[in-house]
Amino acid sequence: RATTVETADLVVLTGGPDVDPRLYGEKPHDTTRVHVERDKADIAIFDKCMELGIPMLGICRGAQLGNVLMGGKLFQDVDEHYGDHGIYDVVNKTAIPRISSVHHQAVIANPEIGMEVIAVCNKSTARWLNDMDCDVGKRQDVEAFFFRDSCFLGIQGHPEYRGYNQFAKWTLDLIQSYIVCNPDLHWQDSQYRIKPDLVAQRNAGWAKRKKSITKPLTITQTKKGTN
């Protein structure tokens, strides 16, 4: 393991409390519980990775936060997701019959911000955007996605949990395809980085986005059983 973000070849943003909905312009749902200091710390890590061109892997909350920082939104509460279920890899046309699932928030698909959806499921029937607006009916829920600009791979489940060998192998295969063999990356001073010209192209846009998501956050809450 690297001892600092700056020396890492890949940074993993892990699970934890809900992402603060104020970061994507929504009022909190009754079930939403956030930890502002955690948000600030993870945003600082994401910012450093963007600055240095370090690829990232987001797991559960980490995937949701990465989506928000890239300009996306979340469903703050979805039903039928707390428990094992299957997913479908829409890129490779394969099914993973059992993955871990301990989240109640979910990423909203948005190809307009550069999201490539990799895997989906059809579990939820009610998806709350905020405390007032709910999308009802069967829809495809995003389970894995990739942002090329930031080289950010998001996985909604927890492949590190024991007993999910097929899911873990599938996740490692995605890391191999989207990060290790990514033509946008190269070895730079003995570290794996996005090529400097690509970093320069995208970071102007990230600087503008950063200003809109780093306004003062002051309310801190915690909740057991979060992502």
PDB file of N, CA and C in Angstrom, residues 96-193:
ATOM      1  N   ILE A  96     -23.748 -11.572 -13.246  1.00  0.00           N
ATOM      2  CA  ILE A  96     -23.113 -11.933 -11.985  1.00  0.00           C
ATOM      3  C   ILE A  96     -24.277 -12.205 -11.032  1.00  0.00           C
ATOM      4  N   PRO A  97     -24.511 -13.459 -10.686  1.00  0.00           N
ATOM      5  CA  PRO A  97     -25.751 -13.814  -9.989  1.00  0.00           C
ATOM      6  C   PRO A  97     -25.862 -13.337  -8.552  1.00  0.00           C
ATOM      7  N   ARG A  98     -24.710 -13.023  -7.928  1.00  0.00           N
ATOM      8  CA  ARG A  98     -24.800 -12.649  -6.514  1.00  0.00           C
ATOM      9  C   ARG A  98     -23.723 -11.627  -6.173  1.00  0.00           C
ATOM     10  N   ILE A  99     -24.165 -10.457  -5.743  1.00  0.00           N
ATOM     11  CA  ILE A  99     -23.241  -9.437  -5.263  1.00  0.00           C
ATOM     12  C   ILE A  99     -23.703  -8.958  -3.887  1.00  0.00           C
ATOM     13  N   SER A 100     -22.796  -8.368  -3.129  1.00  0.00           N
ATOM     14  CA  SER A 100     -23.165  -7.756  -1.858  1.00  0.00           C
ATOM     15  C   SER A 100     -23.858  -6.428  -2.138  1.00  0.00           C
ATOM     16  N   SER A 101     -24.848  -6.084  -1.335  1.00  0.00           N
ATOM     17  CA  SER A 101     -25.565  -4.835  -1.533  1.00  0.00           C
ATOM     18  C   SER A 101     -26.074  -4.342  -0.188  1.00  0.00           C
ATOM     19  N   VAL A 102     -25.494  -3.259   0.311  1.00  0.00           N
ATOM     20  CA  VAL A 102     -25.862  -2.746   1.636  1.00  0.00           C
ATOM     21  C   VAL A 102     -26.162  -1.248   1.582  1.00  0.00           C
ATOM     22  N   HIS A 103     -26.625  -0.771   0.449  1.00  0.00           N
ATOM     23  CA  HIS A 103     -26.827   0.670   0.284  1.00  0.00           C
ATOM     24  C   HIS A 103     -28.305   1.002   0.154  1.00  0.00           C
ATOM     25  N   HIS A 104     -28.654   2.248   0.465  1.00  0.00           N
ATOM     26  CA  HIS A 104     -30.012   2.715   0.222  1.00  0.00           C
ATOM     27  C   HIS A 104     -30.018   3.927  -0.699  1.00  0.00           C
ATOM     28  N   GLN A 105     -28.834   4.443  -1.059  1.00  0.00           N
ATOM     29  CA  GLN A 105     -28.731   5.475  -2.078  1.00  0.00           C
ATOM     30  C   GLN A 105     -28.218   4.835  -3.365  1.00  0.00           C
ATOM     31  N   ALA A 106     -28.431   5.501  -4.490  1.00  0.00           N
ATOM     32  CA  ALA A 106     -28.024   4.910  -5.768  1.00  0.00           C
ATOM     33  C   ALA A 106     -27.665   5.993  -6.770  1.00  0.00           C
ATOM     34  N   VAL A 107     -26.725   5.668  -7.626  1.00  0.00           N
ATOM     35  CA  VAL A 107     -26.272   6.571  -8.684  1.00  0.00           C
ATOM     36  C   VAL A 107     -27.348   6.678  -9.768  1.00  0.00           C
ATOM     37  N   ILE A 108     -27.547   7.873 -10.285  1.00  0.00           N
ATOM     38  CA  ILE A 108     -28.462   8.093 -11.404  1.00  0.00           C
ATOM     39  C   ILE A 108     -27.657   8.094 -12.702  1.00  0.00           C
ATOM     40  N   ALA A 109     -28.057   7.276 -13.643  1.00  0.00           N
ATOM     41  CA  ALA A 109     -27.359   7.211 -14.935  1.00  0.00           C
ATOM     42  C   ALA A 109     -27.445   8.554 -15.646  1.00  0.00           C
ATOM     43  N   ASN A 110     -26.304   9.004 -16.187  1.00  0.00           N
ATOM     44  CA  ASN A 110     -26.272  10.286 -16.886  1.00  0.00           C
ATOM     45  C   ASN A 110     -25.133  10.301 -17.900  1.00  0.00           C
ATOM     46  N   PRO A 111     -25.368   9.778 -19.110  1.00  0.00           N
ATOM     47  CA  PRO A 111     -24.308   9.761 -20.127  1.00  0.00           C
ATOM     48  C   PRO A 111     -23.866  11.148 -20.571  1.00  0.00           C
ATOM     49  N   GLU A 112     -24.697  12.168 -20.331  1.00  0.00           N
ATOM     50  CA  GLU A 112     -24.359  13.525 -20.768  1.00  0.00           C
ATOM     51  C   GLU A 112     -23.157  14.096 -20.020  1.00  0.00           C
ATOM     52  N   ILE A 113     -22.831  13.556 -18.837  1.00  0.00           N
ATOM     53  CA  ILE A 113     -21.656  14.036 -18.099  1.00  0.00           C
ATOM     54  C   ILE A 113     -20.461  13.095 -18.290  1.00  0.00           C
ATOM     55  N   GLY A 114     -20.571  12.194 -19.259  1.00  0.00           N
ATOM     56  CA  GLY A 114     -19.446  11.312 -19.573  1.00  0.00           C
ATOM     57  C   GLY A 114     -19.482   9.973 -18.886  1.00  0.00           C
ATOM     58  N   MET A 115     -20.587   9.605 -18.268  1.00  0.00           N
ATOM     59  CA  MET A 115     -20.688   8.317 -17.583  1.00  0.00           C
ATOM     60  C   MET A 115     -20.925   7.184 -18.581  1.00  0.00           C
ATOM     61  N   GLU A 116     -20.094   6.156 -18.488  1.00  0.00           N
ATOM     62  CA  GLU A 116     -20.344   4.914 -19.205  1.00  0.00           C
ATOM     63  C   GLU A 116     -20.917   3.915 -18.203  1.00  0.00           C
ATOM     64  N   VAL A 117     -22.148   3.506 -18.409  1.00  0.00           N
ATOM     65  CA  VAL A 117     -22.754   2.508 -17.527  1.00  0.00           C
ATOM     66  C   VAL A 117     -22.219   1.123 -17.909  1.00  0.00           C
ATOM     67  N   ILE A 118     -21.706   0.405 -16.919  1.00  0.00           N
ATOM     68  CA  ILE A 118     -21.117  -0.912 -17.157  1.00  0.00           C
ATOM     69  C   ILE A 118     -22.053  -2.033 -16.749  1.00  0.00           C
ATOM     70  N   ALA A 119     -22.720  -1.875 -15.599  1.00  0.00           N
ATOM     71  CA  ALA A 119     -23.588  -2.947 -15.102  1.00  0.00           C
ATOM     72  C   ALA A 119     -24.836  -2.361 -14.469  1.00  0.00           C
ATOM     73  N   VAL A 120     -25.928  -3.123 -14.546  1.00  0.00           N
ATOM     74  CA  VAL A 120     -27.214  -2.677 -14.032  1.00  0.00           C
ATOM     75  C   VAL A 120     -27.921  -3.833 -13.327  1.00  0.00           C
ATOM     76  N   CYS A 121     -29.007  -3.494 -12.626  1.00  0.00           N
ATOM     77  CA  CYS A 121     -29.927  -4.504 -12.121  1.00  0.00           C
ATOM     78  C   CYS A 121     -31.335  -3.932 -12.220  1.00  0.00           C
ATOM     79  N   ASN A 122     -32.326  -4.740 -11.909  1.00  0.00           N
ATOM     80  CA  ASN A 122     -33.719  -4.301 -11.973  1.00  0.00           C
ATOM     81  C   ASN A 122     -34.413  -4.626 -10.657  1.00  0.00           C
ATOM     82  N   LYS A 123     -33.937  -4.006  -9.586  1.00  0.00           N
ATOM     83  CA  LYS A 123     -34.441  -4.327  -8.261  1.00  0.00           C
ATOM     84  C   LYS A 123     -35.451  -3.319  -7.732  1.00  0.00           C
ATOM     85  N   SER A 124     -35.127  -2.042  -7.795  1.00  0.00           N
ATOM     86  CA  SER A 124     -35.931  -1.047  -7.083  1.00  0.00           C
ATOM     87  C   SER A 124     -37.263  -0.772  -7.778  1.00  0.00           C
ATOM     88  N   THR A 125     -38.245  -0.376  -6.969  1.00  0.00           N
ATOM     89  CA  THR A 125     -39.547   0.044  -7.485  1.00  0.00           C
ATOM     90  C   THR A 125     -39.885   1.473  -7.073  1.00  0.00           C
ATOM     91  N   ALA A 126     -39.106   2.027  -6.113  1.00  0.00           N
ATOM     92  CA  ALA A 126     -39.308   3.407  -5.672  1.00  0.00           C
ATOM     93  C   ALA A 126     -37.962   4.042  -5.408  1.00  0.00           C
ATOM     94  N   ARG A 127     -37.721   5.217  -6.008  1.00  0.00           N
ATOM     95  CA  ARG A 127     -36.423   5.884  -5.920  1.00  0.00           C
ATOM     96  C   ARG A 127     -36.655   7.355  -5.598  1.00  0.00           C
ATOM     97  N   TRP A 128     -36.273   7.773  -4.394  1.00  0.00           N
ATOM     98  CA  TRP A 128     -36.489   9.139  -3.936  1.00  0.00           C
ATOM     99  C   TRP A 128     -35.300  10.020  -4.305  1.00  0.00           C
ATOM    100  N   LEU A 129     -35.566  11.091  -5.063  1.00  0.00           N
ATOM    101  CA  LEU A 129     -34.529  12.066  -5.402  1.00  0.00           C
ATOM    102  C   LEU A 129     -34.296  13.020  -4.235  1.00  0.00           C
ATOM    103  N   ASN A 130     -35.360  13.368  -3.525  1.00  0.00           N
ATOM    104  CA  ASN A 130     -35.286  14.246  -2.351  1.00  0.00           C
ATOM    105  C   ASN A 130     -36.444  13.883  -1.434  1.00  0.00           C
ATOM    106  N   ASP A 131     -36.869  14.818  -0.581  1.00  0.00           N
ATOM    107  CA  ASP A 131     -37.952  14.494   0.345  1.00  0.00           C
ATOM    108  C   ASP A 131     -39.340  14.635  -0.277  1.00  0.00           C
ATOM    109  N   MET A 132     -39.390  15.056  -1.542  1.00  0.00           N
ATOM    110  CA  MET A 132     -40.678  15.279  -2.198  1.00  0.00           C
ATOM    111  C   MET A 132     -40.873  14.439  -3.464  1.00  0.00           C
ATOM    112  N   ASP A 133     -39.811  14.216  -4.214  1.00  0.00           N
ATOM    113  CA  ASP A 133     -39.916  13.618  -5.539  1.00  0.00           C
ATOM    114  C   ASP A 133     -39.482  12.166  -5.542  1.00  0.00           C
ATOM    115  N   CYS A 134     -40.378  11.293  -6.002  1.00  0.00           N
ATOM    116  CA  CYS A 134     -40.100   9.856  -6.039  1.00  0.00           C
ATOM    117  C   CYS A 134     -40.408   9.303  -7.422  1.00  0.00           C
ATOM    118  N   ASP A 135     -39.463   8.563  -7.990  1.00  0.00           N
ATOM    119  CA  ASP A 135     -39.641   7.879  -9.263  1.00  0.00           C
ATOM    120  C   ASP A 135     -40.129   6.462  -8.957  1.00  0.00           C
ATOM    121  N   VAL A 136     -41.308   6.107  -9.448  1.00  0.00           N
ATOM    122  CA  VAL A 136     -41.931   4.831  -9.114  1.00  0.00           C
ATOM    123  C   VAL A 136     -42.013   3.955 -10.354  1.00  0.00           C
ATOM    124  N   GLY A 137     -41.800   2.644 -10.174  1.00  0.00           N
ATOM    125  CA  GLY A 137     -41.869   1.689 -11.266  1.00  0.00           C
ATOM    126  C   GLY A 137     -40.539   0.995 -11.479  1.00  0.00           C
ATOM    127  N   LYS A 138     -40.549  -0.039 -12.257  1.00  0.00           N
ATOM    128  CA  LYS A 138     -39.326  -0.787 -12.532  1.00  0.00           C
ATOM    129  C   LYS A 138     -38.427  -0.006 -13.486  1.00  0.00           C
ATOM    130  N   ARG A 139     -37.174   0.166 -13.078  1.00  0.00           N
ATOM    131  CA  ARG A 139     -36.177   0.843 -13.898  1.00  0.00           C
ATOM    132  C   ARG A 139     -34.852   0.100 -13.754  1.00  0.00           C
ATOM    133  N   GLN A 140     -33.926   0.369 -14.633  1.00  0.00           N
ATOM    134  CA  GLN A 140     -32.583  -0.183 -14.489  1.00  0.00           C
ATOM    135  C   GLN A 140     -31.792   0.654 -13.494  1.00  0.00           C
ATOM    136  N   ASP A 141     -31.270   0.010 -12.468  1.00  0.00           N
ATOM    137  CA  ASP A 141     -30.432   0.677 -11.475  1.00  0.00           C
ATOM    138  C   ASP A 141     -28.972   0.510 -11.855  1.00  0.00           C
ATOM    139  N   VAL A 142     -28.189   1.574 -11.733  1.00  0.00           N
ATOM    140  CA  VAL A 142     -26.767   1.529 -12.075  1.00  0.00           C
ATOM    141  C   VAL A 142     -25.995   0.789 -10.980  1.00  0.00           C
ATOM    142  N   GLU A 143     -25.197  -0.197 -11.366  1.00  0.00           N
ATOM    143  CA  GLU A 143     -24.392  -0.972 -10.420  1.00  0.00           C
ATOM    144  C   GLU A 143     -22.892  -0.777 -10.611  1.00  0.00           C
ATOM    145  N   ALA A 144     -22.481  -0.357 -11.792  1.00  0.00           N
ATOM    146  CA  ALA A 144     -21.064  -0.065 -12.056  1.00  0.00           C
ATOM    147  C   ALA A 144     -20.989   0.914 -13.217  1.00  0.00           C
ATOM    148  N   PHE A 145     -19.986   1.796 -13.177  1.00  0.00           N
ATOM    149  CA  PHE A 145     -19.873   2.828 -14.206  1.00  0.00           C
ATOM    150  C   PHE A 145     -18.426   3.309 -14.283  1.00  0.00           C
ATOM    151  N   PHE A 146     -18.138   4.072 -15.345  1.00  0.00           N
ATOM    152  CA  PHE A 146     -16.787   4.585 -15.552  1.00  0.00           C
ATOM    153  C   PHE A 146     -16.853   5.986 -16.140  1.00  0.00           C
ATOM    154  N   PHE A 147     -15.992   6.879 -15.605  1.00  0.00           N
ATOM    155  CA  PHE A 147     -15.789   8.211 -16.173  1.00  0.00           C
ATOM    156  C   PHE A 147     -14.383   8.263 -16.764  1.00  0.00           C
ATOM    157  N   ARG A 148     -14.306   8.415 -18.072  1.00  0.00           N
ATOM    158  CA  ARG A 148     -12.995   8.429 -18.711  1.00  0.00           C
ATOM    159  C   ARG A 148     -12.184   9.655 -18.318  1.00  0.00           C
ATOM    160  N   ASP A 149     -12.816  10.831 -18.231  1.00  0.00           N
ATOM    161  CA  ASP A 149     -12.081  12.070 -17.943  1.00  0.00           C
ATOM    162  C   ASP A 149     -11.270  11.981 -16.657  1.00  0.00           C
ATOM    163  N   SER A 150     -11.865  11.405 -15.624  1.00  0.00           N
ATOM    164  CA  SER A 150     -11.175  11.300 -14.331  1.00  0.00           C
ATOM    165  C   SER A 150     -10.562   9.933 -14.114  1.00  0.00           C
ATOM    166  N   CYS A 151     -10.751   9.022 -15.057  1.00  0.00           N
ATOM    167  CA  CYS A 151     -10.364   7.611 -14.897  1.00  0.00           C
ATOM    168  C   CYS A 151     -10.904   7.092 -13.566  1.00  0.00           C
ATOM    169  N   PHE A 152     -12.231   7.261 -13.396  1.00  0.00           N
ATOM    170  CA  PHE A 152     -12.912   6.877 -12.160  1.00  0.00           C
ATOM    171  C   PHE A 152     -13.836   5.704 -12.447  1.00  0.00           C
ATOM    172  N   LEU A 153     -13.567   4.579 -11.780  1.00  0.00           N
ATOM    173  CA  LEU A 153     -14.385   3.376 -11.895  1.00  0.00           C
ATOM    174  C   LEU A 153     -15.224   3.238 -10.630  1.00  0.00           C
ATOM    175  N   GLY A 154     -16.541   3.165 -10.772  1.00  0.00           N
ATOM    176  CA  GLY A 154     -17.431   3.070  -9.619  1.00  0.00           C
ATOM    177  C   GLY A 154     -18.127   1.720  -9.552  1.00  0.00           C
ATOM    178  N   ILE A 155     -18.121   1.104  -8.381  1.00  0.00           N
ATOM    179  CA  ILE A 155     -18.782  -0.178  -8.131  1.00  0.00           C
ATOM    180  C   ILE A 155     -19.742   0.024  -6.960  1.00  0.00           C
ATOM    181  N   GLN A 156     -21.025  -0.256  -7.159  1.00  0.00           N
ATOM    182  CA  GLN A 156     -21.992   0.006  -6.097  1.00  0.00           C
ATOM    183  C   GLN A 156     -21.922  -1.017  -4.959  1.00  0.00           C
ATOM    184  N   GLY A 157     -21.638  -2.274  -5.253  1.00  0.00           N
ATOM    185  CA  GLY A 157     -21.528  -3.302  -4.227  1.00  0.00           C
ATOM    186  C   GLY A 157     -20.173  -3.299  -3.545  1.00  0.00           C
ATOM    187  N   HIS A 158     -19.976  -4.272  -2.648  1.00  0.00           N
ATOM    188  CA  HIS A 158     -18.725  -4.394  -1.901  1.00  0.00           C
ATOM    189  C   HIS A 158     -17.996  -5.680  -2.303  1.00  0.00           C
ATOM    190  N   PRO A 159     -17.159  -5.637  -3.320  1.00  0.00           N
ATOM    191  CA  PRO A 159     -16.449  -6.858  -3.744  1.00  0.00           C
ATOM    192  C   PRO A 159     -15.423  -7.334  -2.736  1.00  0.00           C
ATOM    193  N   GLU A 160     -15.070  -6.500  -1.755  1.00  0.00           N
ATOM    194  CA  GLU A 160     -14.084  -6.899  -0.745  1.00  0.00           C
ATOM    195  C   GLU A 160     -14.698  -7.769   0.349  1.00  0.00           C
ATOM    196  N   TYR A 161     -16.023  -7.856   0.404  1.00  0.00           N
ATOM    197  CA  TYR A 161     -16.654  -8.712   1.401  1.00  0.00           C
ATOM    198  C   TYR A 161     -16.351 -10.182   1.106  1.00  0.00           C
ATOM    199  N   ARG A 162     -16.191 -10.973   2.126  1.00  0.00           N
ATOM    200  CA  ARG A 162     -15.943 -12.402   1.940  1.00  0.00           C
ATOM    201  C   ARG A 162     -17.181 -13.112   1.401  1.00  0.00           C
ATOM    202  N   GLY A 163     -16.937 -14.141   0.609  1.00  0.00           N
ATOM    203  CA  GLY A 163     -18.032 -14.962   0.114  1.00  0.00           C
ATOM    204  C   GLY A 163     -18.604 -14.528  -1.217  1.00  0.00           C
ATOM    205  N   TYR A 164     -17.966 -13.569  -1.873  1.00  0.00           N
ATOM    206  CA  TYR A 164     -18.446 -13.082  -3.167  1.00  0.00           C
ATOM    207  C   TYR A 164     -17.327 -13.218  -4.207  1.00  0.00           C
ATOM    208  N   ASN A 165     -16.851 -14.427  -4.378  1.00  0.00           N
ATOM    209  CA  ASN A 165     -15.668 -14.647  -5.214  1.00  0.00           C
ATOM    210  C   ASN A 165     -15.885 -14.249  -6.668  1.00  0.00           C
ATOM    211  N   GLN A 166     -17.039 -14.580  -7.231  1.00  0.00           N
ATOM    212  CA  GLN A 166     -17.290 -14.228  -8.631  1.00  0.00           C
ATOM    213  C   GLN A 166     -17.383 -12.714  -8.805  1.00  0.00           C
ATOM    214  N   PHE A 167     -18.061 -12.064  -7.867  1.00  0.00           N
ATOM    215  CA  PHE A 167     -18.173 -10.604  -7.906  1.00  0.00           C
ATOM    216  C   PHE A 167     -16.796  -9.956  -7.757  1.00  0.00           C
ATOM    217  N   ALA A 168     -15.977 -10.480  -6.857  1.00  0.00           N
ATOM    218  CA  ALA A 168     -14.626  -9.943  -6.652  1.00  0.00           C
ATOM    219  C   ALA A 168     -13.787 -10.090  -7.916  1.00  0.00           C
ATOM    220  N   LYS A 169     -13.858 -11.275  -8.562  1.00  0.00           N
ATOM    221  CA  LYS A 169     -13.082 -11.491  -9.795  1.00  0.00           C
ATOM    222  C   LYS A 169     -13.571 -10.567 -10.904  1.00  0.00           C
ATOM    223  N   TRP A 170     -14.879 -10.401 -10.998  1.00  0.00           N
ATOM    224  CA  TRP A 170     -15.427  -9.495 -12.011  1.00  0.00           C
ATOM    225  C   TRP A 170     -14.920  -8.077 -11.797  1.00  0.00           C
ATOM    226  N   THR A 171     -14.880  -7.627 -10.550  1.00  0.00           N
ATOM    227  CA  THR A 171     -14.381  -6.288 -10.238  1.00  0.00           C
ATOM    228  C   THR A 171     -12.913  -6.153 -10.621  1.00  0.00           C
ATOM    229  N   LEU A 172     -12.107  -7.163 -10.305  1.00  0.00           N
ATOM    230  CA  LEU A 172     -10.693  -7.134 -10.679  1.00  0.00           C
ATOM    231  C   LEU A 172     -10.525  -7.101 -12.199  1.00  0.00           C
ATOM    232  N   ASP A 173     -11.396  -7.807 -12.907  1.00  0.00           N
ATOM    233  CA  ASP A 173     -11.346  -7.768 -14.376  1.00  0.00           C
ATOM    234  C   ASP A 173     -11.665  -6.367 -14.899  1.00  0.00           C
ATOM    235  N   LEU A 174     -12.611  -5.674 -14.240  1.00  0.00           N
ATOM    236  CA  LEU A 174     -12.923  -4.297 -14.639  1.00  0.00           C
ATOM    237  C   LEU A 174     -11.734  -3.375 -14.387  1.00  0.00           C
ATOM    238  N   ILE A 175     -11.074  -3.549 -13.258  1.00  0.00           N
ATOM    239  CA  ILE A 175      -9.879  -2.746 -12.965  1.00  0.00           C
ATOM    240  C   ILE A 175      -8.819  -2.974 -14.034  1.00  0.00           C
ATOM    241  N   GLN A 176      -8.663  -4.233 -14.442  1.00  0.00           N
ATOM    242  CA  GLN A 176      -7.695  -4.563 -15.492  1.00  0.00           C
ATOM    243  C   GLN A 176      -8.057  -3.859 -16.802  1.00  0.00           C
ATOM    244  N   SER A 177      -9.342  -3.923 -17.175  1.00  0.00           N
ATOM    245  CA  SER A 177      -9.774  -3.368 -18.458  1.00  0.00           C
ATOM    246  C   SER A 177      -9.788  -1.846 -18.477  1.00  0.00           C
ATOM    247  N   TYR A 178     -10.325  -1.240 -17.412  1.00  0.00           N
ATOM    248  CA  TYR A 178     -10.570   0.204 -17.421  1.00  0.00           C
ATOM    249  C   TYR A 178      -9.426   1.027 -16.851  1.00  0.00           C
ATOM    250  N   ILE A 179      -8.543   0.398 -16.094  1.00  0.00           N
ATOM    251  CA  ILE A 179      -7.452   1.163 -15.481  1.00  0.00           C
ATOM    252  C   ILE A 179      -6.087   0.634 -15.910  1.00  0.00           C
ATOM    253  N   VAL A 180      -5.801  -0.632 -15.640  1.00  0.00           N
ATOM    254  CA  VAL A 180      -4.464  -1.168 -15.934  1.00  0.00           C
ATOM    255  C   VAL A 180      -4.147  -1.086 -17.423  1.00  0.00           C
ATOM    256  N   CYS A 181      -5.115  -1.414 -18.263  1.00  0.00           N
ATOM    257  CA  CYS A 181      -4.883  -1.420 -19.716  1.00  0.00           C
ATOM    258  C   CYS A 181      -5.447  -0.182 -20.414  1.00  0.00           C
ATOM    259  N   ASN A 182      -5.698   0.861 -19.665  1.00  0.00           N
ATOM    260  CA  ASN A 182      -6.271   2.084 -20.216  1.00  0.00           C
ATOM    261  C   ASN A 182      -5.217   2.840 -21.027  1.00  0.00           C
ATOM    262  N   PRO A 183      -5.478   3.109 -22.311  1.00  0.00           N
ATOM    263  CA  PRO A 183      -4.492   3.818 -23.135  1.00  0.00           C
ATOM    264  C   PRO A 183      -4.286   5.278 -22.736  1.00  0.00           C
ATOM    265  N   ASP A 184      -5.167   5.826 -21.896  1.00  0.00           N
ATOM    266  CA  ASP A 184      -5.004   7.204 -21.418  1.00  0.00           C
ATOM    267  C   ASP A 184      -3.966   7.316 -20.316  1.00  0.00           C
ATOM    268  N   LEU A 185      -3.504   6.170 -19.779  1.00  0.00           N
ATOM    269  CA  LEU A 185      -2.563   6.166 -18.669  1.00  0.00           C
ATOM    270  C   LEU A 185      -1.193   5.682 -19.121  1.00  0.00           C
ATOM    271  N   HIS A 186      -0.162   6.095 -18.361  1.00  0.00           N
ATOM    272  CA  HIS A 186       1.183   5.626 -18.640  1.00  0.00           C
ATOM    273  C   HIS A 186       2.010   5.708 -17.362  1.00  0.00           C
ATOM    274  N   TRP A 187       3.212   5.116 -17.418  1.00  0.00           N
ATOM    275  CA  TRP A 187       4.132   5.201 -16.281  1.00  0.00           C
ATOM    276  C   TRP A 187       4.873   6.526 -16.343  1.00  0.00           C
ATOM    277  N   GLN A 188       4.817   7.250 -15.236  1.00  0.00           N
ATOM    278  CA  GLN A 188       5.432   8.581 -15.148  1.00  0.00           C
ATOM    279  C   GLN A 188       6.182   8.673 -13.825  1.00  0.00           C
ATOM    280  N   ASP A 189       7.503   8.725 -13.892  1.00  0.00           N
ATOM    281  CA  ASP A 189       8.329   8.778 -12.671  1.00  0.00           C
ATOM    282  C   ASP A 189       8.002   7.619 -11.736  1.00  0.00           C
ATOM    283  N   SER A 190       7.909   6.412 -12.320  1.00  0.00           N
ATOM    284  CA  SER A 190       7.659   5.167 -11.575  1.00  0.00           C
ATOM    285  C   SER A 190       6.270   5.114 -10.955  1.00  0.00           C
ATOM    286  N   GLN A 191       5.341   5.922 -11.448  1.00  0.00           N
ATOM    287  CA  GLN A 191       3.967   5.899 -10.959  1.00  0.00           C
ATOM    288  C   GLN A 191       3.013   5.878 -12.144  1.00  0.00           C
ATOM    289  N   TYR A 192       1.844   5.292 -11.919  1.00  0.00           N
ATOM    290  CA  TYR A 192       0.848   5.137 -12.976  1.00  0.00           C
ATOM    291  C   TYR A 192      -0.065   6.362 -12.977  1.00  0.00           C
ATOM    292  N   ARG A 193      -0.091   7.086 -14.090  1.00  0.00           N
ATOM    293  CA  ARG A 193      -0.803   8.364 -14.140  1.00  0.00           C
ATOM    294  C   ARG A 193      -1.510   8.543 -15.496  1.00  0.00           C
TER     295      ARG A 193
END
